[in-house]
DNA sequence: AACTCGGGGCA
DNA sequence: TGCCCAGAGTT
């Protein structure tokens, strides 16, 4: 099918069936498009919506975000995952704010900003500036891989280049904002990974995957790899004032910059740590082991409930350790499994 | 239990 | 340039 017919069908479908009521589709601005696109990079729409609204509420524009402390940005982000995104978001806000609060409208300048790659830059240019730039997010990738029956994992450079080329050729000069939104909507609502609704799809007649009966095999899945298991113990330590001990994690790595429970590789080491730090630990109860899966390993964790008679010692501050009351902890924003552990106990 | 999702960073 | 890293939700 010629490109212009492809575009026509996509846009006609969008006019009737596209989503137009998402929060970031109202009062469209580069700031709102950028914020939503970064949140949507690895997270689904339904999860993002409350976070987006809260961010807009607290940081109505890029200058407000730039002047906020990184900690408060991380706090608002807690639960969304991939916390480096929040750090990059804040960094980019300060760069744009220093530039008078004006977003770049050039591809290279956008890509130079932390947390903005080719696809996010394309989304900002097409949706916020109505310029004709392609995107290649997961939705668009799925629609194109199926329609043109592109076989091979998109993580391979060759396949990725092929898909980018198709996306570029298919992006119209006019109405590129609507087209971009339409392709994302099509992938999100009809051309889904499982149970795609081809009968309602505006381009199913020319879809090679449909014609060749390959819809369920495309796009080609990422090669699976066995991932290791890491075993740890989380210490839920309570002092006589009914406070709990949390530590601030290092800025990089898992749960970077977030508050968490102290982590040990054995129960014995919990006791050794207590003795070493003049804070003898008395274990009360060992909870049932649970599994939390990251992309590259399983974290099998066991929470240990314990108490201590000591509330202060000289190593705490240097190690980022702070006693918190349960009520305070709930307002901190914690990694999902830590939040779960504490919610189930208190 | 497997799958999904862009970008940064490093060898 | 090709790999590794990073979390929570859905299926």
mmCIF file of C-alpha atoms (C1' of nucleotides) in Angstrom:
data_model
loop_
_atom_site.group_PDB
_atom_site.id
_atom_site.type_symbol
_atom_site.label_atom_id
_atom_site.label_comp_id
_atom_site.label_asym_id
_atom_site.label_seq_id
_atom_site.Cartn_x
_atom_site.Cartn_y
_atom_site.Cartn_z
ATOM 1 C CA UNK A 1 0.000 0.000 0.000
ATOM 2 C CA UNK A 2 1.326 3.447 -0.896
ATOM 3 C CA UNK A 3 2.486 5.588 2.008
ATOM 4 C CA UNK A 4 -0.150 8.277 1.544
ATOM 5 C CA UNK A 5 -2.965 5.727 1.701
ATOM 6 C CA UNK A 6 -1.436 4.236 4.835
ATOM 7 C CA UNK A 7 -1.393 7.704 6.401
ATOM 8 C CA UNK A 8 -4.957 8.431 5.289
ATOM 9 C CA UNK A 9 -6.305 5.281 6.890
ATOM 10 C CA UNK A 10 -4.390 5.857 10.116
ATOM 11 C CA UNK A 11 -5.560 9.466 10.391
ATOM 12 C CA UNK A 12 -9.174 8.633 9.519
ATOM 13 C CA UNK A 13 -9.168 5.945 12.199
ATOM 14 C CA UNK A 14 -7.643 8.418 14.672
ATOM 15 C CA UNK A 15 -10.345 10.992 14.021
ATOM 16 C CA UNK A 16 -13.021 8.458 14.954
ATOM 17 C CA UNK A 17 -11.287 6.205 17.469
ATOM 18 C CA UNK A 18 -8.090 7.777 18.743
ATOM 19 C CA UNK A 19 -7.607 8.731 22.387
ATOM 20 C CA UNK A 20 -7.999 12.434 22.957
ATOM 21 C CA UNK A 21 -8.711 12.635 26.661
ATOM 22 C CA UNK A 22 -5.383 11.606 28.209
ATOM 23 C CA UNK A 23 -4.105 14.201 30.701
ATOM 24 C CA UNK A 24 -1.049 15.088 28.597
ATOM 25 C CA UNK A 25 -3.255 15.621 25.541
ATOM 26 C CA UNK A 26 -4.849 18.614 27.253
ATOM 27 C CA UNK A 27 -3.132 22.015 27.075
ATOM 28 C CA UNK A 28 -0.375 20.402 25.015
ATOM 29 C CA UNK A 29 3.049 21.928 25.645
ATOM 30 C CA UNK A 30 6.633 20.729 25.230
ATOM 31 C CA UNK A 31 6.903 20.402 29.011
ATOM 32 C CA UNK A 32 3.817 18.197 29.314
ATOM 33 C CA UNK A 33 4.735 16.072 26.298
ATOM 34 C CA UNK A 34 8.289 15.598 27.559
ATOM 35 C CA UNK A 35 7.183 14.699 31.093
ATOM 36 C CA UNK A 36 4.596 12.202 29.860
ATOM 37 C CA UNK A 37 6.934 10.620 27.311
ATOM 38 C CA UNK A 38 9.671 10.059 29.903
ATOM 39 C CA UNK A 39 7.136 8.508 32.274
ATOM 40 C CA UNK A 40 5.754 6.359 29.454
ATOM 41 C CA UNK A 41 9.206 5.108 28.431
ATOM 42 C CA UNK A 42 8.882 1.967 30.516
ATOM 43 C CA UNK A 43 5.511 2.311 32.133
ATOM 44 C CA UNK A 44 1.925 1.798 31.046
ATOM 45 C CA UNK A 45 -0.562 4.595 30.524
ATOM 46 C CA UNK A 46 -2.860 3.619 33.406
ATOM 47 C CA UNK A 47 0.058 3.613 35.854
ATOM 48 C CA UNK A 48 1.441 6.893 34.559
ATOM 49 C CA UNK A 49 -1.763 8.974 34.755
ATOM 50 C CA UNK A 50 -1.813 9.613 38.549
ATOM 51 C CA UNK A 51 1.941 10.273 38.590
ATOM 52 C CA UNK A 52 1.652 12.715 35.704
ATOM 53 C CA UNK A 53 -1.162 14.618 37.399
ATOM 54 C CA UNK A 54 0.728 14.784 40.674
ATOM 55 C CA UNK A 55 3.877 16.065 38.927
ATOM 56 C CA UNK A 56 1.932 18.754 37.062
ATOM 57 C CA UNK A 57 0.268 19.709 40.316
ATOM 58 C CA UNK A 58 3.557 20.051 42.208
ATOM 59 C CA UNK A 59 5.692 21.259 39.291
ATOM 60 C CA UNK A 60 3.434 23.167 36.864
ATOM 61 C CA UNK A 61 6.301 24.124 34.567
ATOM 62 C CA UNK A 62 9.896 23.244 33.814
ATOM 63 C CA UNK A 63 11.242 26.019 36.059
ATOM 64 C CA UNK A 64 9.293 24.673 39.034
ATOM 65 C CA UNK A 65 10.705 21.216 38.392
ATOM 66 C CA UNK A 66 14.217 22.610 38.056
ATOM 67 C CA UNK A 67 14.050 24.494 41.348
ATOM 68 C CA UNK A 68 12.740 21.483 43.283
ATOM 69 C CA UNK A 69 15.239 19.429 45.289
ATOM 70 C CA UNK A 70 16.149 16.143 43.581
ATOM 71 C CA UNK A 71 14.912 14.294 46.664
ATOM 72 C CA UNK A 72 11.385 15.600 46.277
ATOM 73 C CA UNK A 73 11.386 14.598 42.600
ATOM 74 C CA UNK A 74 12.565 11.090 43.524
ATOM 75 C CA UNK A 75 9.893 10.937 46.205
ATOM 76 C CA UNK A 76 7.138 11.739 43.723
ATOM 77 C CA UNK A 77 8.616 9.217 41.316
ATOM 78 C CA UNK A 78 8.757 6.386 43.866
ATOM 79 C CA UNK A 79 6.842 3.369 42.602
ATOM 80 C CA UNK A 80 7.337 4.156 38.914
ATOM 81 C CA UNK A 81 10.685 2.338 38.781
ATOM 82 C CA UNK A 82 13.840 3.030 36.783
ATOM 83 C CA UNK A 83 14.797 5.864 39.088
ATOM 84 C CA UNK A 84 17.576 7.093 36.803
ATOM 85 C CA UNK A 85 14.725 8.499 34.719
ATOM 86 C CA UNK A 86 13.807 10.827 37.584
ATOM 87 C CA UNK A 87 17.406 11.952 37.981
ATOM 88 C CA UNK A 88 17.699 12.629 34.241
ATOM 89 C CA UNK A 89 14.359 14.418 34.272
ATOM 90 C CA UNK A 90 15.566 16.762 36.988
ATOM 91 C CA UNK A 91 18.923 17.322 35.303
ATOM 92 C CA UNK A 92 17.269 18.154 31.997
ATOM 93 C CA UNK A 93 14.844 20.516 33.746
ATOM 94 C CA UNK A 94 17.765 22.483 35.198
ATOM 95 C CA UNK A 95 19.432 22.663 31.775
ATOM 96 C CA UNK A 96 16.262 23.932 30.101
ATOM 97 C CA UNK A 97 15.512 26.316 32.937
ATOM 98 C CA UNK A 98 19.024 27.748 32.663
ATOM 99 C CA UNK A 99 18.218 28.312 29.007
ATOM 100 C CA UNK A 100 15.285 30.544 29.880
ATOM 101 C CA UNK A 101 12.819 27.682 30.251
ATOM 102 C CA UNK A 102 12.576 27.242 26.488
ATOM 103 C CA UNK A 103 12.579 23.728 25.046
ATOM 104 C CA UNK A 104 14.804 23.051 22.031
ATOM 105 C CA UNK A 105 12.871 22.348 18.823
ATOM 106 C CA UNK A 106 15.772 20.672 17.018
ATOM 107 C CA UNK A 107 16.382 16.922 17.031
ATOM 108 C CA UNK A 108 20.092 17.081 17.913
ATOM 109 C CA UNK A 109 19.567 19.543 20.747
ATOM 110 C CA UNK A 110 16.812 17.393 22.241
ATOM 111 C CA UNK A 111 18.815 14.162 22.013
ATOM 112 C CA UNK A 112 21.724 15.893 23.767
ATOM 113 C CA UNK A 113 19.552 16.236 26.899
ATOM 114 C CA UNK A 114 19.752 13.466 29.525
ATOM 115 C CA UNK A 115 16.903 10.970 29.284
ATOM 116 C CA UNK A 116 15.852 11.993 25.768
ATOM 117 C CA UNK A 117 16.719 9.606 22.959
ATOM 118 C CA UNK A 118 15.683 9.505 19.352
ATOM 119 C CA UNK A 119 12.155 8.269 19.973
ATOM 120 C CA UNK A 120 11.316 10.634 22.837
ATOM 121 C CA UNK A 121 12.788 13.512 20.836
ATOM 122 C CA UNK A 122 10.626 12.493 17.883
ATOM 123 C CA UNK A 123 7.529 12.444 20.078
ATOM 124 C CA UNK A 124 8.257 15.928 21.438
ATOM 125 C CA UNK A 125 8.933 17.327 17.963
ATOM 126 C CA UNK A 126 5.865 15.783 16.372
ATOM 127 C CA UNK A 127 3.336 16.164 19.180
ATOM 128 C CA UNK A 128 4.419 19.430 20.813
ATOM 129 C CA UNK A 129 5.880 21.221 17.779
ATOM 130 C CA UNK A 130 3.869 19.483 15.040
ATOM 131 C CA UNK A 131 7.078 18.844 13.092
ATOM 132 C CA UNK A 132 7.371 15.803 10.877
ATOM 133 C CA UNK A 133 9.620 13.475 12.897
ATOM 134 C CA UNK A 134 9.202 9.733 13.368
ATOM 135 C CA UNK A 135 9.069 7.875 16.652
ATOM 136 C CA UNK A 136 9.711 4.202 17.373
ATOM 137 C CA UNK A 137 8.238 3.315 20.700
ATOM 138 C CA UNK A 138 6.993 -0.177 21.451
ATOM 139 C CA UNK A 139 3.524 0.480 20.063
ATOM 140 C CA UNK A 140 4.750 1.846 16.764
ATOM 141 C CA UNK A 141 7.334 -0.906 16.549
ATOM 142 C CA UNK A 142 4.662 -3.572 16.979
ATOM 143 C CA UNK A 143 2.331 -2.043 14.381
ATOM 144 C CA UNK A 144 5.099 -1.662 11.803
ATOM 145 C CA UNK A 145 6.741 -5.038 12.442
ATOM 146 C CA UNK A 146 3.373 -6.682 11.860
ATOM 147 C CA UNK A 147 2.182 -4.619 8.947
ATOM 148 C CA UNK A 148 5.447 -5.114 7.048
ATOM 149 C CA UNK A 149 6.211 -8.572 8.509
ATOM 150 C CA UNK A 150 9.632 -7.596 9.777
ATOM 151 C CA UNK A 151 11.180 -10.724 11.280
ATOM 152 C CA UNK A 152 13.896 -10.367 13.932
ATOM 153 C CA UNK A 153 14.321 -8.814 17.352
ATOM 154 C CA UNK A 154 14.287 -5.009 17.310
ATOM 155 C CA UNK A 155 17.270 -4.960 19.664
ATOM 156 C CA UNK A 156 19.429 -5.962 16.718
ATOM 157 C CA UNK A 157 20.796 -2.894 14.954
ATOM 158 C CA UNK A 158 19.801 -4.134 11.531
ATOM 159 C CA UNK A 159 16.150 -4.666 12.499
ATOM 160 C CA UNK A 160 16.041 -1.408 14.414
ATOM 161 C CA UNK A 161 17.385 0.508 11.421
ATOM 162 C CA UNK A 162 14.831 -1.162 9.171
ATOM 163 C CA UNK A 163 11.962 -0.149 11.458
ATOM 164 C CA UNK A 164 13.244 3.408 11.823
ATOM 165 C CA UNK A 165 13.419 3.702 8.073
ATOM 166 C CA UNK A 166 9.830 2.534 7.662
ATOM 167 C CA UNK A 167 8.657 4.840 10.440
ATOM 168 C CA UNK A 168 10.428 7.769 8.787
ATOM 169 C CA UNK A 169 8.938 7.034 5.376
ATOM 170 C CA UNK A 170 5.439 6.664 6.804
ATOM 171 C CA UNK A 171 5.366 9.828 8.906
ATOM 172 C CA UNK A 172 3.374 12.499 7.053
ATOM 173 C CA UNK A 173 4.457 16.103 6.633
ATOM 174 C CA UNK A 174 1.032 17.390 7.617
ATOM 175 C CA UNK A 175 -0.803 16.304 10.764
ATOM 176 C CA UNK A 176 2.295 14.587 12.104
ATOM 177 C CA UNK A 177 1.117 15.162 15.679
ATOM 178 C CA UNK A 178 -2.128 13.303 15.020
ATOM 179 C CA UNK A 179 -0.318 10.601 13.084
ATOM 180 C CA UNK A 180 2.158 9.963 15.892
ATOM 181 C CA UNK A 181 -0.604 9.838 18.466
ATOM 182 C CA UNK A 182 -2.657 7.598 16.171
ATOM 183 C CA UNK A 183 0.131 5.037 15.768
ATOM 184 C CA UNK A 184 0.635 4.865 19.524
ATOM 185 C CA UNK A 185 -3.113 4.517 20.073
ATOM 186 C CA UNK A 186 -3.405 1.806 17.449
ATOM 187 C CA UNK A 187 -0.635 -0.199 19.108
ATOM 188 C CA UNK A 188 -2.062 0.372 22.570
ATOM 189 C CA UNK A 189 -5.703 -0.395 21.840
ATOM 190 C CA UNK A 190 -5.993 -2.705 18.794
ATOM 191 C CA UNK A 191 -2.605 -4.008 17.714
ATOM 192 C CA UNK A 192 -1.789 -5.350 21.174
ATOM 193 C CA UNK A 193 0.750 -8.066 21.887
ATOM 194 C CA UNK A 194 -1.830 -10.682 22.771
ATOM 195 C CA UNK A 195 -5.396 -10.780 21.447
ATOM 196 C CA UNK A 196 -4.992 -8.122 18.756
ATOM 197 C CA UNK A 197 -8.324 -6.957 17.312
ATOM 198 C CA UNK A 198 -7.492 -7.160 13.643
ATOM 199 C CA UNK A 199 -11.154 -7.017 12.658
ATOM 200 C CA UNK A 200 -11.267 -3.395 13.806
ATOM 201 C CA UNK A 201 -7.870 -2.379 12.460
ATOM 202 C CA UNK A 202 -7.875 0.239 9.673
ATOM 203 C CA UNK A 203 -4.838 -1.302 7.957
ATOM 204 C CA UNK A 204 -5.517 -5.011 8.381
ATOM 205 C CA UNK A 205 -6.239 -5.466 4.650
ATOM 206 C CA UNK A 206 -2.618 -4.681 3.843
ATOM 207 C CA UNK A 207 -1.070 -6.161 6.995
ATOM 208 C CA UNK A 208 1.478 -8.753 5.883
ATOM 209 C CA UNK A 209 1.480 -10.472 9.271
ATOM 210 C CA UNK A 210 -2.284 -10.907 9.026
ATOM 211 C CA UNK A 211 -2.131 -12.078 5.419
ATOM 212 C CA UNK A 212 0.667 -14.536 6.209
ATOM 213 C CA UNK A 213 -0.887 -15.638 9.509
ATOM 214 C CA UNK A 214 2.085 -14.390 11.523
ATOM 215 C CA UNK A 215 0.362 -11.876 13.782
ATOM 216 C CA UNK A 216 1.099 -13.869 16.915
ATOM 217 C CA UNK A 217 4.757 -14.410 16.036
ATOM 218 C CA UNK A 218 5.469 -10.731 15.390
ATOM 219 C CA UNK A 219 7.199 -8.694 16.560
ATOM 220 C CA UNK A 220 9.954 -11.238 17.177
ATOM 221 C CA UNK A 221 10.525 -11.651 20.909
ATOM 222 C CA UNK A 222 13.761 -10.795 22.607
ATOM 223 C CA UNK A 223 15.968 -13.887 23.028
ATOM 224 C CA UNK A 224 15.353 -15.266 26.498
ATOM 225 C CA UNK A 225 18.225 -15.573 28.903
ATOM 226 C CA UNK A 226 18.351 -17.360 32.242
ATOM 227 C CA UNK A 227 18.712 -14.884 35.059
ATOM 228 C CA UNK A 228 20.437 -15.477 38.411
ATOM 229 C CA UNK A 229 18.842 -15.512 41.853
ATOM 230 C CA UNK A 230 20.120 -13.308 44.645
ATOM 231 C CA UNK A 231 19.223 -14.138 48.260
ATOM 232 C CA UNK A 232 19.094 -11.396 50.873
ATOM 233 C CA UNK A 233 17.598 -10.547 54.267
ATOM 234 C CA UNK A 234 15.886 -7.239 54.996
ATOM 235 C CA UNK A 235 16.084 -6.042 58.585
ATOM 236 C CA UNK A 236 12.953 -4.450 60.066
ATOM 237 C CA UNK A 237 14.501 -3.034 63.209
ATOM 238 C CA UNK A 238 12.359 -1.342 65.832
ATOM 239 C CA UNK A 239 13.643 0.794 68.737
ATOM 240 C CA UNK A 240 11.948 1.525 72.091
ATOM 241 C CA UNK A 241 10.369 4.656 70.604
ATOM 242 C CA UNK A 242 8.501 2.483 68.048
ATOM 243 C CA UNK A 243 10.644 3.800 65.210
ATOM 244 C CA UNK A 244 12.072 1.816 62.317
ATOM 245 C CA UNK A 245 15.533 1.980 60.814
ATOM 246 C CA UNK A 246 15.857 2.944 57.143
ATOM 247 C CA UNK A 247 18.876 3.631 55.002
ATOM 248 C CA UNK A 248 19.279 5.925 52.060
ATOM 249 C CA UNK A 249 20.618 3.948 49.113
ATOM 250 C CA UNK A 250 23.498 5.152 46.947
ATOM 251 C CA UNK A 251 22.519 7.335 44.002
ATOM 252 C CA UNK A 252 23.327 4.728 41.376
ATOM 253 C CA UNK A 253 22.356 1.071 41.115
ATOM 254 C CA UNK A 254 19.182 -0.646 42.264
ATOM 255 C CA UNK A 255 16.665 1.744 43.832
ATOM 256 C CA UNK A 256 19.210 4.557 43.525
ATOM 257 C CA UNK A 257 18.625 7.386 45.981
ATOM 258 C CA UNK A 258 15.564 5.763 47.566
ATOM 259 C CA UNK A 259 14.987 4.820 51.199
ATOM 260 C CA UNK A 260 15.096 1.124 51.984
ATOM 261 C CA UNK A 261 15.473 -1.435 54.742
ATOM 262 C CA UNK A 262 18.977 -2.555 55.660
ATOM 263 C CA UNK A 263 20.107 -5.478 53.563
ATOM 264 C CA UNK A 264 22.191 -8.468 54.726
ATOM 265 C CA UNK A 265 23.282 -11.735 53.168
ATOM 266 C CA UNK A 266 22.606 -13.795 56.294
ATOM 267 C CA UNK A 267 20.801 -13.562 59.635
ATOM 268 C CA UNK A 268 24.121 -14.106 61.354
ATOM 269 C CA UNK A 269 25.454 -10.955 59.737
ATOM 270 C CA UNK A 270 22.506 -8.996 61.097
ATOM 271 C CA UNK A 271 23.635 -9.892 64.611
ATOM 272 C CA UNK A 272 27.296 -9.197 63.824
ATOM 273 C CA UNK A 273 26.314 -5.798 62.419
ATOM 274 C CA UNK A 274 24.394 -5.040 65.635
ATOM 275 C CA UNK A 275 27.344 -5.953 67.824
ATOM 276 C CA UNK A 276 29.811 -4.023 65.669
ATOM 277 C CA UNK A 277 27.686 -0.895 65.863
ATOM 278 C CA UNK A 278 26.828 -0.975 69.551
ATOM 279 C CA UNK A 279 23.216 -1.705 68.678
ATOM 280 C CA UNK A 280 22.525 -5.309 69.747
ATOM 281 C CA UNK A 281 19.712 -6.791 67.668
ATOM 282 C CA UNK A 282 17.162 -9.209 69.040
ATOM 283 C CA UNK A 283 15.350 -11.095 66.313
ATOM 284 C CA UNK A 284 11.627 -11.540 66.871
ATOM 285 C CA UNK A 285 10.323 -13.230 63.789
ATOM 286 C CA UNK A 286 11.453 -14.313 60.319
ATOM 287 C CA UNK A 287 8.830 -13.693 57.645
ATOM 288 C CA UNK A 288 8.058 -15.886 54.679
ATOM 289 C CA UNK A 289 10.570 -15.503 51.804
ATOM 290 C CA UNK A 290 9.298 -13.571 48.787
ATOM 291 C CA UNK A 291 10.508 -13.058 45.239
ATOM 292 C CA UNK A 292 10.889 -9.730 43.453
ATOM 293 C CA UNK A 293 12.052 -9.971 39.862
ATOM 294 C CA UNK A 294 14.230 -7.416 38.121
ATOM 295 C CA UNK A 295 15.069 -7.569 34.450
ATOM 296 C CA UNK A 296 18.423 -9.188 35.180
ATOM 297 C CA UNK A 297 17.959 -11.173 38.404
ATOM 298 C CA UNK A 298 15.448 -12.554 40.866
ATOM 299 C CA UNK A 299 15.689 -11.067 44.324
ATOM 300 C CA UNK A 300 14.592 -13.665 46.884
ATOM 301 C CA UNK A 301 14.250 -11.766 50.114
ATOM 302 C CA UNK A 302 13.383 -12.648 53.684
ATOM 303 C CA UNK A 303 12.312 -9.916 56.054
ATOM 304 C CA UNK A 304 13.474 -10.270 59.662
ATOM 305 C CA UNK A 305 11.512 -8.479 62.372
ATOM 306 C CA UNK A 306 13.772 -7.424 65.239
ATOM 307 C CA UNK A 307 14.130 -4.949 68.063
ATOM 308 C CA UNK A 308 16.953 -3.109 69.765
ATOM 309 C CA UNK A 309 17.216 -1.134 72.996
ATOM 310 C CA UNK A 310 19.590 1.390 71.439
ATOM 311 C CA UNK A 311 18.289 4.382 69.520
ATOM 312 C CA UNK A 312 21.415 6.370 68.800
ATOM 313 C CA UNK A 313 24.924 5.628 67.811
ATOM 314 C CA UNK A 314 27.797 7.277 66.078
ATOM 315 C CA UNK A 315 27.703 5.390 62.775
ATOM 316 C CA UNK A 316 24.154 6.262 61.817
ATOM 317 C CA UNK A 317 24.467 9.567 60.065
ATOM 318 C CA UNK A 318 27.665 8.683 58.223
ATOM 319 C CA UNK A 319 25.873 5.653 56.770
ATOM 320 C CA UNK A 320 22.653 7.382 55.836
ATOM 321 C CA UNK A 321 20.674 5.628 58.556
ATOM 322 C CA UNK A 322 17.593 7.278 60.018
ATOM 323 C CA UNK A 323 14.873 6.161 62.460
ATOM 324 C CA UNK A 324 11.379 6.771 61.145
ATOM 325 C CA UNK A 325 7.923 6.317 62.603
ATOM 326 C CA UNK A 326 5.468 4.245 60.600
ATOM 327 C CA UNK A 327 3.439 7.315 59.670
ATOM 328 C CA UNK A 328 6.512 9.078 58.327
ATOM 329 C CA UNK A 329 7.621 6.032 56.355
ATOM 330 C CA UNK A 330 4.371 5.993 54.420
ATOM 331 C CA UNK A 331 5.058 9.492 53.162
ATOM 332 C CA UNK A 332 8.638 8.759 52.109
ATOM 333 C CA UNK A 333 8.045 6.807 48.939
ATOM 334 C CA UNK A 334 9.785 3.457 48.900
ATOM 335 C CA UNK A 335 10.707 0.769 46.378
ATOM 336 C CA UNK A 336 7.636 -1.385 45.727
ATOM 337 C CA UNK A 337 8.734 -4.523 47.650
ATOM 338 C CA UNK A 338 9.806 -2.497 50.699
ATOM 339 C CA UNK A 339 6.490 -0.715 50.703
ATOM 340 C CA UNK A 340 4.765 -4.096 50.470
ATOM 341 C CA UNK A 341 6.730 -5.583 53.385
ATOM 342 C CA UNK A 342 5.947 -2.649 55.651
ATOM 343 C CA UNK A 343 2.305 -2.425 54.604
ATOM 344 C CA UNK A 344 1.755 -6.077 55.401
ATOM 345 C CA UNK A 345 3.300 -5.685 58.858
ATOM 346 C CA UNK A 346 1.938 -2.346 60.011
ATOM 347 C "C1'" DA B 1 7.099 -17.559 35.422
ATOM 348 C "C1'" DA B 2 7.600 -15.045 31.293
ATOM 349 C "C1'" DC B 3 7.031 -10.904 29.003
ATOM 350 C "C1'" DT B 4 6.994 -5.756 28.353
ATOM 351 C "C1'" DC B 5 9.186 -1.177 28.020
ATOM 352 C "C1'" DG B 6 13.819 3.629 25.885
ATOM 353 C "C1'" DG B 7 17.940 5.366 27.150
ATOM 354 C "C1'" DG B 8 22.553 5.637 29.466
ATOM 355 C "C1'" DG B 9 26.983 3.822 29.934
ATOM 356 C "C1'" DC B 10 30.850 1.168 29.145
ATOM 357 C "C1'" DA B 11 34.198 -2.077 26.978
ATOM 358 C "C1'" DT C 1 28.896 -0.833 18.171
ATOM 359 C "C1'" DG C 2 27.092 -4.419 20.971
ATOM 360 C "C1'" DC C 3 26.126 -5.626 25.313
ATOM 361 C "C1'" DC C 4 24.628 -4.772 30.122
ATOM 362 C "C1'" DC C 5 21.793 -2.259 33.433
ATOM 363 C "C1'" DA C 6 17.395 -0.999 35.467
ATOM 364 C "C1'" DG C 7 11.368 -2.130 38.387
ATOM 365 C "C1'" DA C 8 6.827 -2.693 38.283
ATOM 366 C "C1'" DG C 9 2.752 -4.289 36.077
ATOM 367 C "C1'" DT C 10 0.356 -7.592 33.067
ATOM 368 C "C1'" DT C 11 -0.559 -11.959 31.087
#
